[in-house]
mmCIF file of C-alpha atoms in Angstrom:
data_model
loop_
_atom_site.group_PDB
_atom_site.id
_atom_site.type_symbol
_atom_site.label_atom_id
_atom_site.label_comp_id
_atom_site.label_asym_id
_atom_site.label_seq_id
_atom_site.Cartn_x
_atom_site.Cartn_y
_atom_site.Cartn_z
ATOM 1 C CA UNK A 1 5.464 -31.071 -6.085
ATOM 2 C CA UNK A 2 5.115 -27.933 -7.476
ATOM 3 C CA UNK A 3 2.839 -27.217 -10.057
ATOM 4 C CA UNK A 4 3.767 -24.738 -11.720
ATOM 5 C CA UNK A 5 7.639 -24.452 -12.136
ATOM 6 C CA UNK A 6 7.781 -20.613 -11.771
ATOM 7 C CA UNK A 7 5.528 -17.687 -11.208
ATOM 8 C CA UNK A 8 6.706 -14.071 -12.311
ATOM 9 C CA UNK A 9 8.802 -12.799 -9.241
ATOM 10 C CA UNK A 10 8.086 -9.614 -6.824
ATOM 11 C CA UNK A 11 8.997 -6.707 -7.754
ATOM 12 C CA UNK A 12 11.171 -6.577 -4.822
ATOM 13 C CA UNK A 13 11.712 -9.839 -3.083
ATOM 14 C CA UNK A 14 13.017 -10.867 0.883
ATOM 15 C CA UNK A 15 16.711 -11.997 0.189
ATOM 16 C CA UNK A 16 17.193 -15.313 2.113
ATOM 17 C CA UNK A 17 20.043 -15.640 4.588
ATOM 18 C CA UNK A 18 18.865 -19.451 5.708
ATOM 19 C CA UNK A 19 17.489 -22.050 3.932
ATOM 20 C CA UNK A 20 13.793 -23.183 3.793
ATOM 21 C CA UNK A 21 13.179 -26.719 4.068
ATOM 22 C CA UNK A 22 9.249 -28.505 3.569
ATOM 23 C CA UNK A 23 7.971 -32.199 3.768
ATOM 24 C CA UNK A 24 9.158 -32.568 -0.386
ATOM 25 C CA UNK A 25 12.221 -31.265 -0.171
ATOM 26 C CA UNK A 26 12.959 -33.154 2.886
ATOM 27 C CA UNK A 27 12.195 -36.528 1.503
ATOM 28 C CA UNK A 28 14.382 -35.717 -1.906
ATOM 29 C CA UNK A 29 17.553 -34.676 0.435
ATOM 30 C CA UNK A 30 16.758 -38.137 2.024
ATOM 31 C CA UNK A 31 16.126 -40.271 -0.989
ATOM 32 C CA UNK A 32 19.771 -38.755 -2.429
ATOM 33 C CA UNK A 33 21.886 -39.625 0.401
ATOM 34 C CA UNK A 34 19.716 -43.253 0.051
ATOM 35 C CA UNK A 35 20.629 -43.190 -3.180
ATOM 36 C CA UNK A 36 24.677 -43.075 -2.443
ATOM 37 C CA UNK A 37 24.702 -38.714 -2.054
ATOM 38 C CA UNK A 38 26.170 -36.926 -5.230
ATOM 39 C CA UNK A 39 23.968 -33.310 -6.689
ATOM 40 C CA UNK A 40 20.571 -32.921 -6.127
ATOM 41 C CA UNK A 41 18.773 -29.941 -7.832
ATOM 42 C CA UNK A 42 15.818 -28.644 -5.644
ATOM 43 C CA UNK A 43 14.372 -25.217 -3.849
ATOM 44 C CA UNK A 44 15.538 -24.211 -1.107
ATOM 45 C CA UNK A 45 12.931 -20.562 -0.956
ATOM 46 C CA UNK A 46 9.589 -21.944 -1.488
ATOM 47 C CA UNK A 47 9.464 -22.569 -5.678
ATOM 48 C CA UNK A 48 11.400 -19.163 -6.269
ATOM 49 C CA UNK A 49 14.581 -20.240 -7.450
ATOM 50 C CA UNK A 50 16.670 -23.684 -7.981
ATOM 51 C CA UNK A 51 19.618 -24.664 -6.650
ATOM 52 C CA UNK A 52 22.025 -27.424 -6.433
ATOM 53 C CA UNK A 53 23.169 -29.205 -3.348
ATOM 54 C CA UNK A 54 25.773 -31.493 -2.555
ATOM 55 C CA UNK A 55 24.023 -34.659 -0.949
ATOM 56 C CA UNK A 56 26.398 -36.455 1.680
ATOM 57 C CA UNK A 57 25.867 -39.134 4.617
ATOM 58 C CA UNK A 58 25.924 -36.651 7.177
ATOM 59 C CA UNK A 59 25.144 -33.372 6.138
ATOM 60 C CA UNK A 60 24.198 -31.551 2.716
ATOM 61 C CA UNK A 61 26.026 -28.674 1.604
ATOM 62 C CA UNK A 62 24.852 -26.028 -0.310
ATOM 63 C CA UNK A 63 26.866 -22.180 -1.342
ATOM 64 C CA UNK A 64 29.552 -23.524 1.008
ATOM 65 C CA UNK A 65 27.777 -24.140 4.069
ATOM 66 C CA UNK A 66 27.196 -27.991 5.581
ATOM 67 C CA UNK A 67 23.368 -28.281 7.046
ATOM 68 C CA UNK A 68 22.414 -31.533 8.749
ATOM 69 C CA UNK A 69 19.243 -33.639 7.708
ATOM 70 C CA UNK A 70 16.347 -33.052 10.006
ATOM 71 C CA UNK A 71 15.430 -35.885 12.251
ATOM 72 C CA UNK A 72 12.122 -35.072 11.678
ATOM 73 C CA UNK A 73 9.355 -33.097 9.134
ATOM 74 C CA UNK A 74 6.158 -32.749 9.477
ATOM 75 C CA UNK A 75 3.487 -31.426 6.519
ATOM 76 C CA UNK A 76 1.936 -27.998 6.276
ATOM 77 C CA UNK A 77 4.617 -26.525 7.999
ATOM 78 C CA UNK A 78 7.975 -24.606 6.567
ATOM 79 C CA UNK A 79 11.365 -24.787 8.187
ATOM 80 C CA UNK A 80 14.062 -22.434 8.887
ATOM 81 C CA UNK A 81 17.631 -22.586 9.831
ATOM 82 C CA UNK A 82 18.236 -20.740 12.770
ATOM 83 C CA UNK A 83 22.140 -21.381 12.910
ATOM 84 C CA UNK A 84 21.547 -24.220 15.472
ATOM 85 C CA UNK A 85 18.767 -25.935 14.115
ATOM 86 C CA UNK A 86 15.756 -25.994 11.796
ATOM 87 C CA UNK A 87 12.803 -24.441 13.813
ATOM 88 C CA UNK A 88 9.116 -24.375 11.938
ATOM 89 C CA UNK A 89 8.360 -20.944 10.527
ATOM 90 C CA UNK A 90 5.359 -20.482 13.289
ATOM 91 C CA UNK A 91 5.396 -18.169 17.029
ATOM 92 C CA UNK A 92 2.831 -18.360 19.384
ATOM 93 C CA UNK A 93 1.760 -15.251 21.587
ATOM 94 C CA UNK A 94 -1.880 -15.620 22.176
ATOM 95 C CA UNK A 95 -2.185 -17.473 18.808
ATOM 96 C CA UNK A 96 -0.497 -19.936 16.759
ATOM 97 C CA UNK A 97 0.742 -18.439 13.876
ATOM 98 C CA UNK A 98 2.964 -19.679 10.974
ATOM 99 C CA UNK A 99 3.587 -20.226 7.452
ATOM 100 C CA UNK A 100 2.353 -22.702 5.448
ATOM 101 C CA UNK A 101 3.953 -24.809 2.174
ATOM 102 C CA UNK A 102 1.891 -25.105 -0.629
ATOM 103 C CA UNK A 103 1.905 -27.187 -4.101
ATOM 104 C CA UNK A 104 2.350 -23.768 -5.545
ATOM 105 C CA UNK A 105 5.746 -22.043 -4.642
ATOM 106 C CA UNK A 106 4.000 -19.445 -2.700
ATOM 107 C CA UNK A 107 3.045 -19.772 0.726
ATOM 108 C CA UNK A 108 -0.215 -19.184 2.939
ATOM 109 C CA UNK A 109 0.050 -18.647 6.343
ATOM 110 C CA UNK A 110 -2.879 -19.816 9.701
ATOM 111 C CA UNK A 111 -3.745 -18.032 12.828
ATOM 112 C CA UNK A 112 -4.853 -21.202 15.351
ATOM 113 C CA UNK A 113 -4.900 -23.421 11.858
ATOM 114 C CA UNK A 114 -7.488 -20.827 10.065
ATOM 115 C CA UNK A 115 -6.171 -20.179 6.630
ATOM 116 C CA UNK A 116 -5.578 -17.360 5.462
ATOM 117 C CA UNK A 117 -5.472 -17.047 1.981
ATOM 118 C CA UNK A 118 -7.023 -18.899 -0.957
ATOM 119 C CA UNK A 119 -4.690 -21.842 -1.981
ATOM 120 C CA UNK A 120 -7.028 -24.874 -3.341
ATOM 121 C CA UNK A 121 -7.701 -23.704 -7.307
ATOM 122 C CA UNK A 122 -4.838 -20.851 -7.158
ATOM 123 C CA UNK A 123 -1.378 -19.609 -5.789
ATOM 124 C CA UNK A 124 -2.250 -17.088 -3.452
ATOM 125 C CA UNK A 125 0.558 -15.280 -5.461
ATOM 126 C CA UNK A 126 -1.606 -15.751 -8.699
ATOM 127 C CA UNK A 127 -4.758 -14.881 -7.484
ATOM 128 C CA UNK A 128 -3.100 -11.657 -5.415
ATOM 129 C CA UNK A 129 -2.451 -10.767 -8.841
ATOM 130 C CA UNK A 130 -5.895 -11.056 -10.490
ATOM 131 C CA UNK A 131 -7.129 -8.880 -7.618
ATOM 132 C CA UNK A 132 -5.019 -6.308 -7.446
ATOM 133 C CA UNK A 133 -5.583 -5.603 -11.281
ATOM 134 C CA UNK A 134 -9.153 -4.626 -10.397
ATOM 135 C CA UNK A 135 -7.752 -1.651 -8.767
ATOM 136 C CA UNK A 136 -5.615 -1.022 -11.688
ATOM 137 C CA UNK A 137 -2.290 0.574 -10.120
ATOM 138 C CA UNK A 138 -0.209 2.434 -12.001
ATOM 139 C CA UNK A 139 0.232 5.294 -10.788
ATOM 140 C CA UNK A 140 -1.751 5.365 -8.111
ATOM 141 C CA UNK A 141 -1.270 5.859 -4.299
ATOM 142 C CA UNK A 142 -2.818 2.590 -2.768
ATOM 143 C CA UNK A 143 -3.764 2.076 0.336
ATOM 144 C CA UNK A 144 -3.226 -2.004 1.905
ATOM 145 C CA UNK A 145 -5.126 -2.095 4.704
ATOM 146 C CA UNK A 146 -4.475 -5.661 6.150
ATOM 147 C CA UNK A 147 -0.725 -6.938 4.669
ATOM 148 C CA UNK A 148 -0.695 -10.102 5.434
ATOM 149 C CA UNK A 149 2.082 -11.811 3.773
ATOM 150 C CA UNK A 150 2.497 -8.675 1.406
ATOM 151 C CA UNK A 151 1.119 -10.369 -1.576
ATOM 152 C CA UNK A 152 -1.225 -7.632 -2.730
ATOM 153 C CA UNK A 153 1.922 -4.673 -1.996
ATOM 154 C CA UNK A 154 3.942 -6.909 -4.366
ATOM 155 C CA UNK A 155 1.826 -7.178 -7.364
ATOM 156 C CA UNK A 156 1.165 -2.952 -6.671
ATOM 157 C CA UNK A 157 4.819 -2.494 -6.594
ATOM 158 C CA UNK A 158 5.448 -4.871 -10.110
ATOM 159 C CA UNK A 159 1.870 -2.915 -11.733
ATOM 160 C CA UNK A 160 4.101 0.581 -11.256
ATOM 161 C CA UNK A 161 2.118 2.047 -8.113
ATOM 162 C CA UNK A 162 3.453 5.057 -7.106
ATOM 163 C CA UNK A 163 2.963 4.377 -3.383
ATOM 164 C CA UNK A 164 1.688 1.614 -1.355
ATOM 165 C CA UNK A 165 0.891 2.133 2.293
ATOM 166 C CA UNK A 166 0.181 -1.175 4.074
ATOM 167 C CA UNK A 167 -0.886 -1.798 7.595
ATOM 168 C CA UNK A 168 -1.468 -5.176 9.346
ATOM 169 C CA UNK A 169 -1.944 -5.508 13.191
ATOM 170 C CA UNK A 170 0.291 -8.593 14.236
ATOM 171 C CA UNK A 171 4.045 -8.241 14.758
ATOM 172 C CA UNK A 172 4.283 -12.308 14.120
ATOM 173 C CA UNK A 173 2.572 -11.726 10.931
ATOM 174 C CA UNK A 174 5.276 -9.354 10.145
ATOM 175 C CA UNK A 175 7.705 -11.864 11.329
ATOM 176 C CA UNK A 176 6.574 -14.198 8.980
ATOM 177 C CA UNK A 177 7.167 -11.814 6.065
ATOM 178 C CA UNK A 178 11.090 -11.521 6.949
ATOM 179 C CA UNK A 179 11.251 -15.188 6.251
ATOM 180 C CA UNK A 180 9.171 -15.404 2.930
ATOM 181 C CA UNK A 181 10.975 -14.820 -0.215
ATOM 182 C CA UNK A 182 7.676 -14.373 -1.726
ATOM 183 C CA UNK A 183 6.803 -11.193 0.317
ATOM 184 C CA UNK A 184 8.174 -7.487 -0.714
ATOM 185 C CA UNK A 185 11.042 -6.487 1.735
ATOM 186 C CA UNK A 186 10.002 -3.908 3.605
ATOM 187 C CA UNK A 187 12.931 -2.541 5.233
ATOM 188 C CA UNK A 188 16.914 -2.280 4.826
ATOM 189 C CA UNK A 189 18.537 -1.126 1.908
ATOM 190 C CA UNK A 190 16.831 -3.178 -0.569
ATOM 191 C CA UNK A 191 13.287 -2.272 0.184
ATOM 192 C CA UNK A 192 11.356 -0.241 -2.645
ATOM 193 C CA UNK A 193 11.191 3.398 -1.686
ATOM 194 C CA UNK A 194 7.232 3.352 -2.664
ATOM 195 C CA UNK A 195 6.521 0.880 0.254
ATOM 196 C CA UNK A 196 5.667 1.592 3.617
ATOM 197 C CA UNK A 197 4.412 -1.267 6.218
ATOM 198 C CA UNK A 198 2.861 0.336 9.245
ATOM 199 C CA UNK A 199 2.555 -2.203 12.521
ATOM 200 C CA UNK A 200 -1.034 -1.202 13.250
ATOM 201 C CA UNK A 201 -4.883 -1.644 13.444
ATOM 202 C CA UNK A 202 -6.060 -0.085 10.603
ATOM 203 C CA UNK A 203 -9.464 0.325 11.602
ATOM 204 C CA UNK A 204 -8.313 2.693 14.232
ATOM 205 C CA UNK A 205 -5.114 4.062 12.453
ATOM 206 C CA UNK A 206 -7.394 5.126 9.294
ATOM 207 C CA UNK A 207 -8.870 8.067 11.014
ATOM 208 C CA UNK A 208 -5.299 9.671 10.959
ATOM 209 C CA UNK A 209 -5.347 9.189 7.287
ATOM 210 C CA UNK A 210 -5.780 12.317 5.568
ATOM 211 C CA UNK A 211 -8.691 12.885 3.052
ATOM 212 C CA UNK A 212 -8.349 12.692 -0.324
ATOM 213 C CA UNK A 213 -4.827 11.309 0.158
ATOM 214 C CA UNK A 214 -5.492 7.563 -1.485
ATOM 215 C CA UNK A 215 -6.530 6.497 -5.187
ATOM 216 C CA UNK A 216 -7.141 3.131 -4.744
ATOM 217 C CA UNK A 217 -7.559 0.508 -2.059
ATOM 218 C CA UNK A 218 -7.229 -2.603 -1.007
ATOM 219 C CA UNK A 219 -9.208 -4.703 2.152
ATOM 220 C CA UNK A 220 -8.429 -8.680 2.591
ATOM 221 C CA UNK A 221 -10.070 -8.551 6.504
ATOM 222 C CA UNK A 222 -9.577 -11.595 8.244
ATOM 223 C CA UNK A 223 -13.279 -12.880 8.649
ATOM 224 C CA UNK A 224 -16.268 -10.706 10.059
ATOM 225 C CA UNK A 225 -16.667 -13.256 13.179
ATOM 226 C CA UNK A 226 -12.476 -12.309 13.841
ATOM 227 C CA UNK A 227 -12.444 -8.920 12.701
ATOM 228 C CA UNK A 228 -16.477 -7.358 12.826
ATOM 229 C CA UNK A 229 -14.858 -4.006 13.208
ATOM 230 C CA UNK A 230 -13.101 -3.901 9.943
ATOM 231 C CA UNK A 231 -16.826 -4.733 8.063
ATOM 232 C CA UNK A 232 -18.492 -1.861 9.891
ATOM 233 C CA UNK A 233 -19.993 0.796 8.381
ATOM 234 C CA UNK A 234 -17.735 3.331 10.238
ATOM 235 C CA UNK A 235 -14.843 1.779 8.767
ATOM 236 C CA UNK A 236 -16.346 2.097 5.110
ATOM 237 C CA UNK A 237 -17.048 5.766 5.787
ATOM 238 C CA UNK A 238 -13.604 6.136 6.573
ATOM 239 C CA UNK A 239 -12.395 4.073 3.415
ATOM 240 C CA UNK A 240 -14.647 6.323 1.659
ATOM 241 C CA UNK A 241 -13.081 9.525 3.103
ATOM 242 C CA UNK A 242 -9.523 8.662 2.043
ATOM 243 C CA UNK A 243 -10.510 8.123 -0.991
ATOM 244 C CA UNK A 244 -10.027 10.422 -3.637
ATOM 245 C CA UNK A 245 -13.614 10.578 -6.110
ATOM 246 C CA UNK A 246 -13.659 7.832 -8.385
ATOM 247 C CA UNK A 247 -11.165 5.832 -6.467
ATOM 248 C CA UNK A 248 -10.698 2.127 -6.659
ATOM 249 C CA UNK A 249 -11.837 -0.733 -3.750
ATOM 250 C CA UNK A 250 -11.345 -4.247 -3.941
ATOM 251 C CA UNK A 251 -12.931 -5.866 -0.681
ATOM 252 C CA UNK A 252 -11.872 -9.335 -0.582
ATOM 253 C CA UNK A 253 -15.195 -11.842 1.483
ATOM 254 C CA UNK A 254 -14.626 -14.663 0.465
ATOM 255 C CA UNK A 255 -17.754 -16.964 -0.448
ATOM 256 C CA UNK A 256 -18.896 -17.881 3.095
ATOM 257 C CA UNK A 257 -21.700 -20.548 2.929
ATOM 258 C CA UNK A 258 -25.116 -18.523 3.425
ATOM 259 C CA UNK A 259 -27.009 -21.941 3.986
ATOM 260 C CA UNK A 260 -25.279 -22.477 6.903
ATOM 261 C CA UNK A 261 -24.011 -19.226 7.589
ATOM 262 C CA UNK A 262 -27.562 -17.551 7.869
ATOM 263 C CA UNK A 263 -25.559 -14.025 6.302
ATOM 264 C CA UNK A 264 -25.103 -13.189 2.392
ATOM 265 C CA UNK A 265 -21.827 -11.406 3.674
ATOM 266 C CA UNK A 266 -20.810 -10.311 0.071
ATOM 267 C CA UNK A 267 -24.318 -8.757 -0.318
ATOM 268 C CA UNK A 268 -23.913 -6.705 3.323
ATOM 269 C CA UNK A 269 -20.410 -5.337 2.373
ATOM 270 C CA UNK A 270 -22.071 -3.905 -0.839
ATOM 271 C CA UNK A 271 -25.110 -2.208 1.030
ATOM 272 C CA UNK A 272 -22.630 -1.120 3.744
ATOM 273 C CA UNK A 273 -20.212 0.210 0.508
ATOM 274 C CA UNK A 274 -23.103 1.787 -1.044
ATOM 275 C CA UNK A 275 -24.108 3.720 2.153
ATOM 276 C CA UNK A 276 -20.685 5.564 2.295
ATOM 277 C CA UNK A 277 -20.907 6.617 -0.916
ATOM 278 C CA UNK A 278 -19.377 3.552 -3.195
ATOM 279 C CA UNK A 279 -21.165 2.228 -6.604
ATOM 280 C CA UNK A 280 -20.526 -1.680 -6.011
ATOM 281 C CA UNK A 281 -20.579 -4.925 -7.634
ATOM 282 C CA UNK A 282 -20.013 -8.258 -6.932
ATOM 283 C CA UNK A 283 -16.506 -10.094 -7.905
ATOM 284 C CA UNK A 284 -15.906 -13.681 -7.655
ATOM 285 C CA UNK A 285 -15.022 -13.613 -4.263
ATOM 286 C CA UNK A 286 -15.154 -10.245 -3.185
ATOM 287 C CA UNK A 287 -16.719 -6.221 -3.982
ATOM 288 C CA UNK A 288 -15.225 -3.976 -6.610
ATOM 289 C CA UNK A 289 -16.223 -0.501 -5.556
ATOM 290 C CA UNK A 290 -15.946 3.297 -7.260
ATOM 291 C CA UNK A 291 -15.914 6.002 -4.460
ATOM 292 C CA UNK A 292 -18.824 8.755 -5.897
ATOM 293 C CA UNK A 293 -21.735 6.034 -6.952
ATOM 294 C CA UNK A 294 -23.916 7.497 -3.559
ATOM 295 C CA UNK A 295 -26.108 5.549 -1.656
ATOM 296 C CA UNK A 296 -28.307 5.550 -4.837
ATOM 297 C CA UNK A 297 -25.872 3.805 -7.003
ATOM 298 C CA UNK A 298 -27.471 0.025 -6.768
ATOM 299 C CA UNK A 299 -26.261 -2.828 -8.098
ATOM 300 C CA UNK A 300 -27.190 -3.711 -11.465
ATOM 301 C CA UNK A 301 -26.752 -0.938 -14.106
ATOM 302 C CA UNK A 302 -26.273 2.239 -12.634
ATOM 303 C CA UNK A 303 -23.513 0.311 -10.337
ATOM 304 C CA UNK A 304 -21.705 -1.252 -13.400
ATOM 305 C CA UNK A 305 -22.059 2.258 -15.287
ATOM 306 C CA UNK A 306 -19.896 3.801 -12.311
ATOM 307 C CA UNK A 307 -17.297 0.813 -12.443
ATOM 308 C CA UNK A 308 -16.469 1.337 -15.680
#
């Protein structure tokens, strides 16, 4: 079940045309028609909204359309109706990839059953939310490097940002995100005219960036052994460069295990951040960073000074 009954929406959500159907609701359509059928109240978009649905023997009907009960459902995974059928929310071209229920409303999503985004302690919504604060966006021209499911765009978009440019590499990923009701729509007449999503590696589409054009970023890089190219110190030379002076990074790590790891990853991202320019400092489980510390802007005081 859910655990919190509901979150503060996007500023601009994905406006379902099919139902989305999980392991929970699935077993309370079941238990109803066990029951004898009659109204069942329930979500049908992942915790967003509540609805109520007609419960029958053979189907269940809800805003005037019958939908049949799955034969089966399986956990972690997130259904759609395709107009035949309900398929899982997941494609496979090189990689599994699909969305992923979770006991918060909000969804994750795995690439070959590697999550994605934090989910244990907080809604990836929630803590998309704490994050993008750091950056403090109103106002500001932000620059998303790796979407995802759009989290951090939505909470840009709902802080006032007065553009958000957001890149991520995998069409399925992007698939996903037309599915989600949780992610910012991105096209069609109902997406926000501050919000651009650009299919593309950032790491080599940020060299076509212009200087100076960016107040504030944002960098949630799948993990260095995936991705080394987006922790490189190239790359942070080039976040630096877009930057305007005194501009905002959040670097999301993570808190990789360093016993068994062998690598204090948080710690290289600051030195690497600190090399291009950035004054760093370490938060929870990533790097806030001010564009114009210099390499001699440590951590410690002269680092917290700059973040100020």
């Amino acid at each position: 079940m859910i655990r919190r009954p509901f979150l503060r929406l996007p500023a601009r959500m994905n406006t379902l045309q099919t139902p989305l159907l999980t392991l929970a609701v699935h077993e309370a359509l079941l238990k109803a028609r066990s029951a004898g059928g009659g109204t069942l109240e329930c979500s049908l978009d992942l915790g967003l909204s509540r609805v109520s649905v007609d419960v029958g023997e053979d189907a269940w009907r809800c805003d005037g359309r019958d939908f049949p009960f799955m034969a089966a459902c399986k956990e972690r995974t997130v259904y759609w109706w395709t107009g035949a059928g309900f398929e899982p929310v997941s494609r496979y071209s090189g990689s599994l990839i699909k969305l992923v229920p979770t006991d918060w409303g909000p969804p994750t999503f795995e690439i070959d059953g590697i999550k994605m985004l934090p989910t244990a302690q907080v809604s990836p919504y929630a803590d998309a939310e704490r994050k993008v604060g750091l950056i403090q966006p109103a106002g500001k021209a932000i620059l998303d490097t790796c979407g995802g499911l759009g989290y951090f765009a939505a909470w840009c978009l709902r802080g006032g940002a007065r553009q958000v440019a957001s890149f991520e590499k995998n069409p399925d990923v992007i698939w996903l995100r037309t599915l989600n009701p949780w992610s910012p729509t991105h096209s069609g007449a109902d997406a926000n005219p501050a919000f651009s999503l650009t299919n593309a590696d950032v790491s080599e589409q940020i060299a076509t960036l212009p200087s100076a054009s960016f107040d504030a970023a944002l960098h949630d890089p799948p993990r260095f052994g995936i991705a080394g190219e987006l922790y490189s110190q190239a790359f942070y030379d080039q976040l630096a460069r877009v930057l305007r002076p005194r501009g905002r990074l959040f670097h999301y790590t993570g808190s990789p295990n360093k016993l068994t790891s062998g690598r204090d990853v948080p710690r290289e991202v600051a030195n690497r951040l600190q090399k291009a320019g950035f004054a760093t400092q370490l938060e929870g489980d990533g790097v806030l960073a001010v564009k114009g510390g210099g390499p001699s802007a440590r951590r410690g005081q002269a680092g917290l000074r700059a973040l100020r």
